[in-house]
Structures are given as structure tokens and as C-alpha cells.
Amino acid sequence: MRVGTLTLLKAARPLGRMAKPRSKPGSGANTNSARPPSTSSRSNTDRRSGPWRKLTTVSIIGIIGGTTVYYTDESLFLSVFGRTIRATYVLSWVAYQYSKQLPPGSKELADLHEEAAEKLYQMLMTNKGLYIKIGQAIANQGSVFPIAYQKRFVKLYDNAPNDSWRSIDKVLKANLGNGYQDKYFESIDTVPVASASVAQVHRGYLKDVWGGQPVAIKVQHPYIPKQTKIDLLVYRVFSVVFERVFDIPMSFYTSYISDELQCELNFINEMVNAERLQAAIANDPGMKNEHIVIPKVYHEFTTLQTLITEWMDGVPLLDKAKILEKKFDVGRMVSQYIQVFARQIFKYGFVHLDPHPGNIMVRFNEQLGDQELIILDHGLYTTLPPRFQDEYRELWRHLYLFNKKGVVSISRNWGINEAELFATIMLLRPANFMSKSEKDALDTQLRETSVQDLLRGFISDKGKFPLELLFVVRAMRMIQNLNQHFGSPVNRINVFSREAIGTSTPNGISDWMKLLFQKLTLFSADLVFGLIRFRQWVWGDKYGSKAMGLEDYFEEFIKDSASKLGLEWFDLNSPEII
């Protein structure tokens, strides 16, 4: 390359300079004497070639340095810097594009939503790990984001990529020792049976000395530990960017969610959570006949990055077609599902925060002659502070007693304005305590207030807001969604309300009268529910593909309320999702 460059430089002649003619024979010129090379010409050539040499040297150093950094990042830091650069670029692009202030409702804005959502989705899927959790957190915000975001990000629950067995084997060796296979396992299936944002699961068999049982081997993705701190920093930046882009409050709770996510990365915590829930259910007489199963955890194989539990066959609640094909009792299954989470919230104060139907399985136990519900993935839990648990229980009682004063009191204690809207969000159905004039006033407010203004004004004091409520509402939305997906076979509101009543002790005649009134209200609600189910039975459609169930009516109300705010409500029961 150097020779070619110098040759080109020598061949090039400066413009405006005439070449000297050669001397002709006989002209008197001394043709036999060689003209010494011009010092001036040589120095000009060196000056011209110097920048090219420097550019070539810098390019070679840059290529070598860039390659070294890339492979160092890949091998030692597992793409931490590459992933961060990719995320920074995409976030910057999104922020810049939205800064152009396109007209609301315009085709250009709709196209930008699609393009930006796709870029973000692809970035999250490429970066993997906690980035998928970040996308799930955005998906949990529901309809505050354009539908282009909703329909993509909700897929992140089920699209986690797999790692190669070679990388998983390294994690197992680091946690269980180099000879772990020969020492503990008869065999391990190297193809994962499931993969999520934090870990993937392989099936194996323990050696006879360890019980000889089939086990589920949950192994953390190898890149998670080295990427966590930077990923969570990006999550905070992510929240700030979206807060600015969509003008909605998001960043005030990111520290809390980051702390919860870090707990999920410790599989020893997951073991403790699983055994704590198992003990709570076992010691609860009210759950004796519900047949809720938590897989046994093997303590000797549990580390920060590995978790070994007994293997259980079952059908995930995601797989509606297979559940119907195997003729499971759908009403019984959904009732078990709702009941166990109602007990967690109102009685145990210890709540599984990811009741996604992919984490729950159903199976038939021949010995019991009944269905069992299997709860998996115990990484993300929260312990409800006693004060919050009491107030949340009271909130449900006030809602069913049509006690607006009580609802307003609790909402103010939590730094929340707009009691009517708050009640609707809690119940995921219309608040019964509103009069017609109040409903009309709320409708007018929804039409005349932007979603940004409404969300900014919804929380008046962020210091009072119980951050646990974010996860509880998220779990409630998943529960509602699953009930709706199977045709609303269970009156969800009444199940939760009965649990709230059952854990409260009336004091005095006034409380007893309120309790009687609430029970009559529950009875009336059950009658309405029964009529809706009868209509579905007449239509021959108890699983909700044609005739509307109770949750469908609630969904229509929420969708209508969202549309008044200019929001697009994405159906979580879309065939694209479940």
C-alpha cells in the first residue's frame, strides 16, 4: 500500500508547472553526465507522503484497537459496552425524532410510533438480559403508551433468547464445581425447555445417591452478573427519556423497581421465597382444599446463579387450546389461581409479583382426584408493609360499601388525587359509588384533560405514594387478563372482596351493619354474574370466544375511558399475545 501511494504521488504533477523538455542529441548538452536528484523535489514528495503515512498508521491502530476492545468486551465483559452503546444510540434517536413535535393524530406521528417501537423492541431483544425486564416494565404501563409500543413490548414475556449449552455449562461449573455432572447428575438435556429474561431451564436426572428424581435445572444467563449495574443505570436513563418524550411521570419509582430486580437475580432469594409461600399455604386451613403446589427446592444445589427443583409436568395456563383439549375444569383452575393470589395480598402480606400465566401450570393428580395448580418462578416477591396491607384491605371494603369518603381518605394518605379514577384503576371495573352526575363529570374531565396532565395530577405527593401498589396493580391486571381469556368463569371482584372482608374484624353494631350490607352487595353481584354465565351457556360459549363475559364488560368500560383520553387500549388477549 505504501509503494502504491508513493508511486501515485510521484506521478502527480502540480497544476501550472511546465515539465522541462529533454535535451536533443547534438544540442551541446552533456548527455552523458547524470543530473543529480533535486533536493527540493524529494522534500516535496516527503511532505506529501507524510499525512498519508500518519493516516495509514492511525487507521491500522484504530482497527487493531477497535477489534481488541470489541473482543475484550465480548469475552471478558460479555458485551456490556457494546450493549450500552447500542441502547444509547437508539434512545438518542428516539428522543431526537420525537423532539420534532409532529401533530397529534397525524400519519407521520403514527409512522414514527411504529418505527421507534420497532427499533426499541429489536434493541431490547438483541441486548437481552435485564433489557427484556425493562421492556416488560414499559409494557406494564398499559395504554399510556401508543399501541405500537403495547403490541410489541408485551411479547417480551415469552420471547427470551436461549444461550448455548457451552455457556450454560460454564455457569454450572463455576457454581457447582468442575465435576458436577459426574457427581450429581445421571443426565442433563442440553436443549433448554424454557428461557426467560434472567435464566433458562434444562431438564435433568439426579444420581440415585441424590434421590434419582427428575429435576428442573434453572441456570442464570452468564452475562447477567457483569451487565446488571450498567443495565440498571440504562433503565434509569430509559425512564427519564420516556418521561420527557411522552411527558408522563415514570422516573420517580425506578430506584424501587431496580432494587426489586436485583433481588430477583439472587436465586438463594428465590429459594427462600418459594419455601415461605409453601409454608404459608400449608399453614392456612382455608387453602387446604385448593391444592396449590410449589416445587421442592434442593438446597445443596442452590447458589446465586443456579436453582434445582423437582420436575413437575403440567400445562401452562398460557396454552388455552391444550387445557381445553385435556378437558381440565377451567372454572376450578381459574378459581384456584385467583384465590391463592387473593390470600397472598390480604392474609399473608407476601405477594408473588409475576403471576404471568406462563409461570403457572395445571395438572390432574390421580391420587387426589382433583386438579392441582403449580406455581413456578419465585424470584420476584414483595412483603407488604402492615400499614399498606391494612389500608389496601380497607380500600376494598370501602369500594364495595360505596363509601366514597373512605376511598378519598385512603387515596389522600397515599398522595393520590382523583378518587373516582383511582377506584376504577384498583378494581379494573367501574367504581360503584359514583352518582350519575359524578360519572358525567368524570367523563367530561377525561375528554378535556390530556393524559399527561391527568397522570401528573394523579399523584400529588410522590413521597406518600406506596410503591408496592405498582406491583400489586400489575399483578391484578394479569389476573384479570387470565380470567377474561378463559371466558370470565370466576367473579374476580367478589373473590377479592370476600378475602378483604374475611380478614377484617367488625367493631360494634355500625361495623356489623356495614358488613351485612357488603355481603348483600356481594350476593347481588353474584346474581348478575350468574346471569351473564347463563347467557354464555345458552350461546354454547362458556369460554368466551363469542358471548361476552363479566371481564369483557369491565374491559369495554376501561377501553371507553381510555379512548376519552385519546389512548389506544391494546387487548392483552390478542392472538398475537396468547
XYZ file of C-alpha atoms in Angstrom:
578
model
C 0.000 0.000 0.000
C 2.919 2.353 0.788
C 4.601 1.727 -2.581
C 1.379 2.399 -4.462
C 0.824 5.617 -2.574
C 4.311 6.933 -3.295
C 4.048 5.979 -6.965
C 0.808 7.923 -7.283
C 2.337 10.891 -5.562
C 5.342 10.861 -7.909
C 3.109 10.535 -10.940
C 1.015 13.530 -9.942
C 2.346 16.874 -11.178
C 1.249 20.162 -9.664
C -1.047 22.203 -11.859
C 0.579 25.178 -13.590
C 4.110 23.758 -13.572
C 5.655 23.050 -17.018
C 7.816 19.990 -17.445
C 11.305 20.735 -18.774
C 11.905 19.375 -22.316
C 14.556 16.764 -22.736
C 17.807 17.896 -24.460
C 18.147 16.699 -28.008
C 21.317 14.973 -29.199
C 23.839 17.436 -30.647
C 22.433 20.407 -28.911
C 25.549 20.849 -26.869
C 24.089 19.434 -23.737
C 26.156 16.941 -21.831
C 24.006 13.890 -22.266
C 26.454 11.541 -20.584
C 26.501 13.398 -17.284
C 23.708 12.339 -14.869
C 21.769 15.170 -13.284
C 21.782 14.760 -9.525
C 18.334 14.337 -7.996
C 16.710 17.555 -6.912
C 16.706 18.046 -3.149
C 13.657 20.279 -3.477
C 11.671 17.603 -5.317
C 12.474 14.925 -2.734
C 11.422 17.105 0.188
C 8.121 17.958 -1.541
C 7.401 14.261 -2.009
C 8.165 13.525 1.639
C 5.889 16.342 2.725
C 3.089 14.990 0.558
C 3.516 11.389 1.718
C 3.742 12.266 5.446
C -0.028 12.752 6.063
C -0.814 9.528 4.220
C 1.657 7.624 6.365
C 0.085 9.081 9.522
C -3.439 8.343 8.304
C -2.469 4.781 7.434
C -0.798 4.288 10.829
C -3.763 5.760 12.729
C -6.196 3.591 10.706
C -4.250 0.418 11.462
C -4.013 1.302 15.167
C -7.737 2.155 15.204
C -8.708 -1.142 13.577
C -6.484 -3.165 15.893
C -7.645 -1.183 18.934
C -11.324 -1.403 17.976
C -11.055 -5.140 17.336
C -9.280 -5.633 20.662
C -11.895 -3.627 22.541
C -14.725 -5.495 20.796
C -13.393 -8.962 21.589
C -12.409 -7.921 25.118
C -15.941 -6.624 25.636
C -17.402 -9.821 24.180
C -15.183 -12.281 26.077
C -14.478 -10.557 29.399
C -17.379 -8.154 29.840
C -19.992 -10.065 27.809
C -20.883 -7.099 25.573
C -21.578 -4.619 28.375
C -20.145 -1.680 26.457
C -21.499 -2.746 23.084
C -24.982 -3.175 24.509
C -24.791 0.186 26.281
C -23.656 1.961 23.115
C -26.468 0.304 21.153
C -29.034 1.341 23.769
C -27.673 4.888 23.958
C -27.855 5.267 20.198
C -31.437 4.001 19.951
C -32.622 6.091 22.896
C -30.954 9.184 21.469
C -32.543 8.543 18.089
C -35.984 8.139 19.650
C -35.617 11.295 21.749
C -34.444 13.301 18.727
C -37.231 12.075 16.436
C -39.951 12.889 18.964
C -38.437 16.313 19.608
C -39.764 17.378 16.189
C -43.261 17.757 17.683
C -45.343 16.129 14.976
C -49.087 16.934 15.032
C -51.142 14.581 17.258
C -53.077 12.038 15.226
C -51.065 12.656 12.073
C -49.920 9.846 9.795
C -46.315 10.970 10.298
C -46.655 10.564 14.075
C -48.279 7.130 13.690
C -45.418 6.069 11.393
C -42.887 7.352 13.922
C -44.567 5.347 16.702
C -44.230 2.198 14.582
C -40.602 2.847 13.623
C -39.488 3.887 17.109
C -41.298 0.988 18.797
C -39.712 -1.496 16.400
C -36.215 -0.058 16.925
C -36.632 -0.210 20.688
C -38.077 -3.720 20.579
C -35.218 -5.006 18.412
C -32.668 -3.325 20.685
C -34.212 -4.951 23.766
C -34.261 -8.369 22.120
C -30.658 -8.010 20.935
C -29.361 -6.797 24.293
C -31.330 -9.475 26.185
C -31.000 -9.853 29.951
C -32.409 -7.058 32.060
C -33.269 -5.094 28.945
C -36.147 -7.520 28.454
C -37.224 -6.762 32.030
C -37.065 -3.055 31.177
C -39.362 -3.658 28.208
C -41.730 -5.629 30.418
C -41.827 -2.719 32.861
C -42.846 -0.455 29.980
C -45.452 -2.985 28.843
C -46.908 -2.913 32.353
C -47.702 0.788 31.965
C -50.531 -0.321 29.683
C -52.297 2.147 27.471
C -50.318 5.253 28.449
C -48.067 4.347 25.504
C -49.147 4.242 21.846
C -50.465 0.888 20.659
C -47.360 0.367 18.506
C -45.397 0.022 21.760
C -48.024 -2.036 23.561
C -48.360 -4.737 20.919
C -44.592 -5.231 20.673
C -43.420 -4.922 24.254
C -45.988 -7.319 25.690
C -44.351 -10.054 23.557
C -41.217 -9.715 25.667
C -42.787 -12.016 28.255
C -42.332 -15.026 26.007
C -39.560 -14.269 23.527
C -36.394 -14.539 25.622
C -33.484 -15.973 23.570
C -31.633 -19.163 24.569
C -27.952 -19.443 25.474
C -25.718 -22.199 24.142
C -25.100 -25.224 26.319
C -21.386 -24.378 26.314
C -22.004 -21.081 28.107
C -24.557 -22.640 30.486
C -22.102 -25.441 31.305
C -19.538 -22.807 32.353
C -22.026 -21.269 34.785
C -22.823 -24.679 36.286
C -19.124 -25.496 36.689
C -18.485 -22.143 38.356
C -21.343 -22.720 40.825
C -21.380 -26.490 41.383
C -17.766 -27.452 40.609
C -15.991 -28.799 37.527
C -17.147 -32.375 38.100
C -20.786 -31.503 38.794
C -22.216 -33.763 36.067
C -20.421 -36.899 37.213
C -21.050 -36.123 40.877
C -24.723 -35.086 40.879
C -26.496 -35.929 37.638
C -27.309 -39.075 35.759
C -28.101 -36.998 32.676
C -28.921 -33.429 31.574
C -30.829 -32.416 28.459
C -28.626 -29.763 26.840
C -31.596 -28.247 24.967
C -33.490 -25.855 27.286
C -37.178 -26.439 27.924
C -37.768 -22.741 28.655
C -35.936 -19.445 28.626
C -36.762 -16.124 30.274
C -35.042 -12.781 30.658
C -32.910 -13.833 33.627
C -32.400 -17.588 33.242
C -33.184 -20.707 31.256
C -34.291 -24.150 32.410
C -32.946 -27.590 31.473
C -34.331 -30.988 32.454
C -32.058 -33.463 34.185
C -31.989 -36.554 36.400
C -30.174 -36.728 39.718
C -27.985 -39.707 40.534
C -29.511 -42.348 42.798
C -27.430 -41.191 45.747
C -29.189 -37.816 45.462
C -32.645 -39.319 45.030
C -32.670 -40.236 41.338
C -35.518 -37.813 40.641
C -36.153 -35.746 37.513
C -35.295 -32.115 38.226
C -35.604 -28.687 36.662
C -32.184 -27.028 36.434
C -32.561 -23.251 36.374
C -29.356 -21.502 35.306
C -28.822 -17.767 35.154
C -27.731 -16.381 31.794
C -23.929 -15.953 32.021
C -23.983 -12.301 31.057
C -26.379 -11.202 33.818
C -23.904 -10.565 36.723
C -21.497 -8.425 34.685
C -24.235 -6.473 32.960
C -26.550 -5.756 35.885
C -25.199 -2.441 37.210
C -24.845 -0.795 33.819
C -28.180 -2.233 32.622
C -29.995 -0.771 35.625
C -28.288 2.565 35.014
C -29.569 2.443 31.429
C -33.024 1.600 32.817
C -32.993 4.825 34.814
C -31.916 6.757 31.722
C -34.585 4.890 29.735
C -37.236 6.096 32.173
C -36.042 9.694 32.008
C -36.073 9.623 28.190
C -39.608 8.211 28.064
C -40.710 10.670 30.731
C -39.506 13.521 28.530
C -40.674 12.035 25.212
C -44.218 11.169 26.330
C -44.458 13.747 29.131
C -45.563 11.223 31.751
C -44.108 10.631 35.245
C -42.003 7.464 35.263
C -38.625 8.031 36.849
C -39.747 8.528 40.466
C -40.126 4.791 41.034
C -37.161 3.438 39.035
C -34.900 3.049 42.085
C -37.519 0.894 43.806
C -38.012 -1.318 40.764
C -34.235 -1.593 40.275
C -33.846 -2.864 43.851
C -36.597 -5.427 43.320
C -34.997 -6.631 40.084
C -31.644 -7.071 41.810
C -33.298 -9.318 44.399
C -34.712 -11.422 41.560
C -31.179 -12.101 40.310
C -30.247 -13.900 43.528
C -31.510 -17.498 43.303
C -31.000 -18.001 47.023
C -33.711 -15.372 47.494
C -35.907 -17.306 45.089
C -35.464 -20.475 47.155
C -36.413 -18.596 50.338
C -39.466 -17.068 48.632
C -40.708 -20.420 47.341
C -40.416 -22.073 50.742
C -42.024 -19.123 52.511
C -45.082 -19.246 50.237
C -45.235 -23.031 50.566
C -45.238 -22.745 54.369
C -47.903 -20.012 54.321
C -50.231 -22.149 52.182
C -49.572 -25.297 54.239
C -50.440 -23.458 57.477
C -53.595 -21.863 56.065
C -56.707 -24.006 56.777
C -58.634 -22.031 54.159
C -56.284 -23.295 51.429
C -56.370 -26.962 52.433
C -58.649 -27.995 49.552
C -57.251 -25.627 46.930
C -54.331 -27.964 46.051
C -51.680 -25.363 45.296
C -48.246 -26.902 44.698
C -44.775 -25.323 44.980
C -41.960 -27.493 43.565
C -39.433 -28.703 46.144
C -36.084 -26.869 46.083
C -32.803 -28.795 46.570
C -30.764 -26.673 48.994
C -27.457 -28.390 48.269
C -27.521 -27.256 44.623
C -28.832 -23.724 45.138
C -26.421 -20.838 44.587
C -26.646 -17.233 43.413
C -26.896 -18.437 39.790
C -28.319 -21.976 39.937
C -31.560 -23.368 41.318
C -32.513 -27.057 41.204
C -36.135 -28.029 41.894
C -38.215 -31.127 41.448
C -39.537 -31.572 37.928
C -43.304 -31.257 37.532
C -45.276 -31.961 34.391
C -48.220 -29.713 33.692
C -49.853 -27.478 31.125
C -49.009 -23.748 31.334
C -52.047 -21.518 31.709
C -50.852 -19.765 28.554
C -51.847 -22.806 26.494
C -55.635 -22.454 26.349
C -56.035 -24.911 23.457
C -54.225 -27.714 25.297
C -56.103 -27.026 28.542
C -59.418 -27.368 26.726
C -58.191 -30.402 24.800
C -57.265 -32.218 28.032
C -60.652 -31.273 29.495
C -59.410 -29.557 32.627
C -62.076 -27.873 34.759
C -61.426 -24.289 33.666
C -63.633 -22.731 36.358
C -61.836 -24.678 39.059
C -58.431 -23.769 37.609
C -59.109 -20.018 37.435
C -60.695 -20.083 40.894
C -57.535 -21.671 42.348
C -55.420 -19.079 40.571
C -57.398 -16.068 41.831
C -57.861 -17.490 45.327
C -54.162 -18.084 46.018
C -53.236 -14.558 44.981
C -56.074 -13.021 46.976
C -54.769 -14.825 50.091
C -51.257 -13.556 49.421
C -52.418 -9.951 49.272
C -54.976 -9.875 52.066
C -53.736 -12.527 54.510
C -50.058 -13.424 54.028
C -48.835 -9.956 53.036
C -46.275 -11.727 50.866
C -47.044 -11.490 47.159
C -45.750 -13.219 44.033
C -45.326 -10.244 41.713
C -45.161 -12.076 38.408
C -48.365 -14.158 38.138
C -47.968 -14.333 34.377
C -49.836 -17.419 33.066
C -46.529 -18.763 31.744
C -45.413 -19.140 35.382
C -48.465 -21.196 36.404
C -49.283 -24.778 35.355
C -52.260 -27.057 35.881
C -52.200 -30.856 36.211
C -54.537 -33.601 37.337
C -53.488 -35.603 40.415
C -54.922 -39.120 40.160
C -54.366 -39.827 43.857
C -56.243 -36.709 44.937
C -58.841 -36.993 42.209
C -58.549 -33.245 41.706
C -56.659 -30.624 39.770
C -53.519 -29.041 41.133
C -52.147 -25.629 40.343
C -48.347 -25.392 40.189
C -46.700 -22.010 40.838
C -43.247 -21.507 39.309
C -40.643 -18.729 39.220
C -40.457 -17.269 42.719
C -37.798 -14.652 42.059
C -39.930 -11.510 42.260
C -41.887 -11.060 45.517
C -42.676 -8.219 47.859
C -43.549 -8.146 51.534
C -46.371 -5.682 52.039
C -45.837 -3.285 54.956
C -48.558 -3.915 57.582
C -49.923 -0.383 57.242
C -50.224 -0.667 53.464
C -51.846 -4.105 53.733
C -54.427 -2.789 56.234
C -55.190 0.254 54.085
C -55.428 -1.813 50.912
C -57.855 -4.171 52.648
C -59.894 -1.214 53.879
C -59.893 0.239 50.370
C -61.674 -2.836 49.031
C -64.222 -2.687 51.833
C -64.918 0.990 51.112
C -65.265 0.300 47.407
C -67.871 -2.361 47.980
C -69.714 -0.362 50.605
C -69.885 2.573 48.128
C -68.049 4.592 50.778
C -66.590 7.417 48.764
C -65.396 9.233 51.888
C -63.298 6.210 52.894
C -61.797 5.865 49.395
C -60.903 9.565 49.316
C -59.289 9.287 52.758
C -57.033 6.391 51.729
C -56.152 7.933 48.380
C -55.066 11.133 50.154
C -52.978 9.104 52.607
C -51.207 7.685 49.543
C -50.699 11.108 47.956
C -53.259 10.393 45.208
C -55.827 12.764 43.746
C -58.859 11.788 41.654
C -60.558 9.232 43.923
C -63.042 8.095 41.257
C -60.352 7.336 38.694
C -58.209 5.721 41.376
C -61.068 3.419 42.392
C -61.602 2.361 38.784
C -57.902 1.511 38.418
C -57.938 -0.539 41.625
C -60.998 -2.568 40.689
C -60.336 -2.711 36.934
C -64.058 -2.006 36.598
C -66.382 1.000 37.144
C -66.465 2.405 40.684
C -69.959 1.818 42.057
C -70.001 4.743 44.484
C -70.241 7.401 41.763
C -73.580 9.033 41.108
C -74.687 9.739 37.554
C -73.639 13.374 37.852
C -70.206 12.338 39.154
C -69.781 9.873 36.286
C -70.754 12.585 33.805
C -68.273 14.959 35.445
C -65.536 12.320 35.220
C -66.367 11.721 31.546
C -66.096 15.460 30.881
C -62.784 15.602 32.721
C -61.415 12.695 30.722
C -62.412 14.356 27.457
C -60.997 17.742 28.365
C -57.791 16.647 30.117
C -54.726 15.301 28.351
C -53.325 12.020 29.630
C -50.099 13.821 30.527
C -51.927 16.359 32.690
C -54.040 13.633 34.258
C -51.026 11.488 35.183
C -49.068 14.457 36.502
C -52.010 15.466 38.679
C -52.924 11.918 39.698
C -50.126 11.711 42.275
C -49.959 14.891 44.340
C -47.254 13.719 46.766
C -44.752 11.144 45.474
C -43.272 10.840 48.963
C -46.544 9.327 50.270
C -47.182 7.019 47.317
C -46.760 3.319 48.305
C -44.530 1.897 45.587
C -45.732 -1.640 46.413
C -49.009 -0.599 44.814
C -47.338 -0.544 41.379
C -46.613 -4.262 41.556
C -49.958 -5.137 43.143
C -51.883 -3.354 40.371
C -49.669 -5.076 37.778
C -50.446 -8.485 39.314
C -54.166 -7.649 39.397
C -54.088 -6.778 35.699
C -52.533 -10.174 34.887
C -55.152 -11.943 36.998
C -57.978 -10.066 35.291
C -56.475 -10.824 31.898
C -56.297 -14.579 32.530
C -59.865 -14.693 33.853
C -61.068 -12.818 30.773
C -59.038 -15.071 28.458
C -60.961 -18.140 29.669
C -64.396 -16.508 29.385
C -64.597 -14.957 32.898
C -65.577 -18.183 34.730
C -64.911 -16.555 38.140
C -66.307 -13.370 39.687
C -62.867 -11.901 40.411
C -64.148 -8.808 42.234
C -66.210 -10.862 44.655
C -63.345 -13.273 45.400
C -61.047 -10.396 46.347
C -63.774 -8.599 48.259
C -64.627 -11.713 50.289
C -60.962 -12.082 51.185
C -60.855 -8.451 52.295
C -63.977 -8.949 54.437
C -62.753 -12.237 55.868
C -59.598 -10.705 57.263
C -61.358 -7.726 58.908
C -62.955 -7.846 62.359
C -66.078 -5.683 62.831
C -66.248 -3.479 65.915
C -69.701 -2.509 67.133
C -73.158 -2.520 65.571
C -72.230 0.005 62.886
C -69.489 -2.232 61.536
C -71.756 -5.270 61.627
C -74.399 -3.397 59.649
C -71.791 -2.369 57.082
C -70.610 -5.973 56.863
C -74.168 -7.202 56.308
C -74.689 -4.585 53.603
C -71.458 -5.635 51.885
C -72.455 -9.317 51.960
C -75.805 -8.438 50.379
C -73.928 -6.475 47.724
C -71.678 -9.450 47.051
C -74.760 -11.692 46.770
C -76.324 -9.284 44.263
C -73.100 -9.180 42.263
C -73.043 -12.981 42.179
C -76.598 -12.994 40.792
C -75.565 -10.646 37.965
C -72.503 -12.791 37.332
C -74.704 -15.911 37.231
C -76.980 -14.346 34.621
C -74.015 -13.473 32.411
C -72.659 -17.018 32.715
C -76.118 -18.416 31.902
C -76.170 -16.291 28.744
C -72.776 -17.704 27.773
C -74.080 -21.240 28.401
C -77.124 -20.574 26.173
C -74.779 -19.415 23.437
C -72.728 -22.567 23.946
C -69.715 -20.374 24.578
C -68.649 -20.585 28.217
C -65.011 -20.000 27.266
C -65.734 -16.553 25.883
C -64.947 -16.622 22.183
C -68.431 -15.325 21.192
C -70.548 -14.260 24.172
C -69.139 -11.580 26.445
C -68.130 -12.498 29.984
C -68.093 -10.238 33.040
C -64.465 -9.176 32.494
C -65.316 -8.261 28.888
C -67.869 -5.724 30.132
C -65.274 -4.290 32.522
C -62.741 -4.170 29.679
C -65.174 -2.277 27.477
C -65.637 0.314 30.206
C -61.884 0.764 30.647
C -61.366 0.919 26.885
C -64.067 3.573 26.598
C -62.479 5.601 29.414
C -59.082 5.302 27.726
C -60.458 6.458 24.381
C -61.814 9.625 26.021
C -58.228 10.425 26.938
C -57.077 9.766 23.390
C -55.427 6.476 24.404
C -55.413 3.244 22.430
C -56.240 0.260 24.652
C -54.465 -2.883 23.475
C -56.268 -6.174 24.051
C -53.918 -8.412 26.035
C -55.968 -11.406 24.857
C -54.958 -10.727 21.267
C -53.977 -13.888 19.323
C -50.581 -12.220 18.869
C -50.000 -12.480 22.615
C -51.770 -15.586 23.941
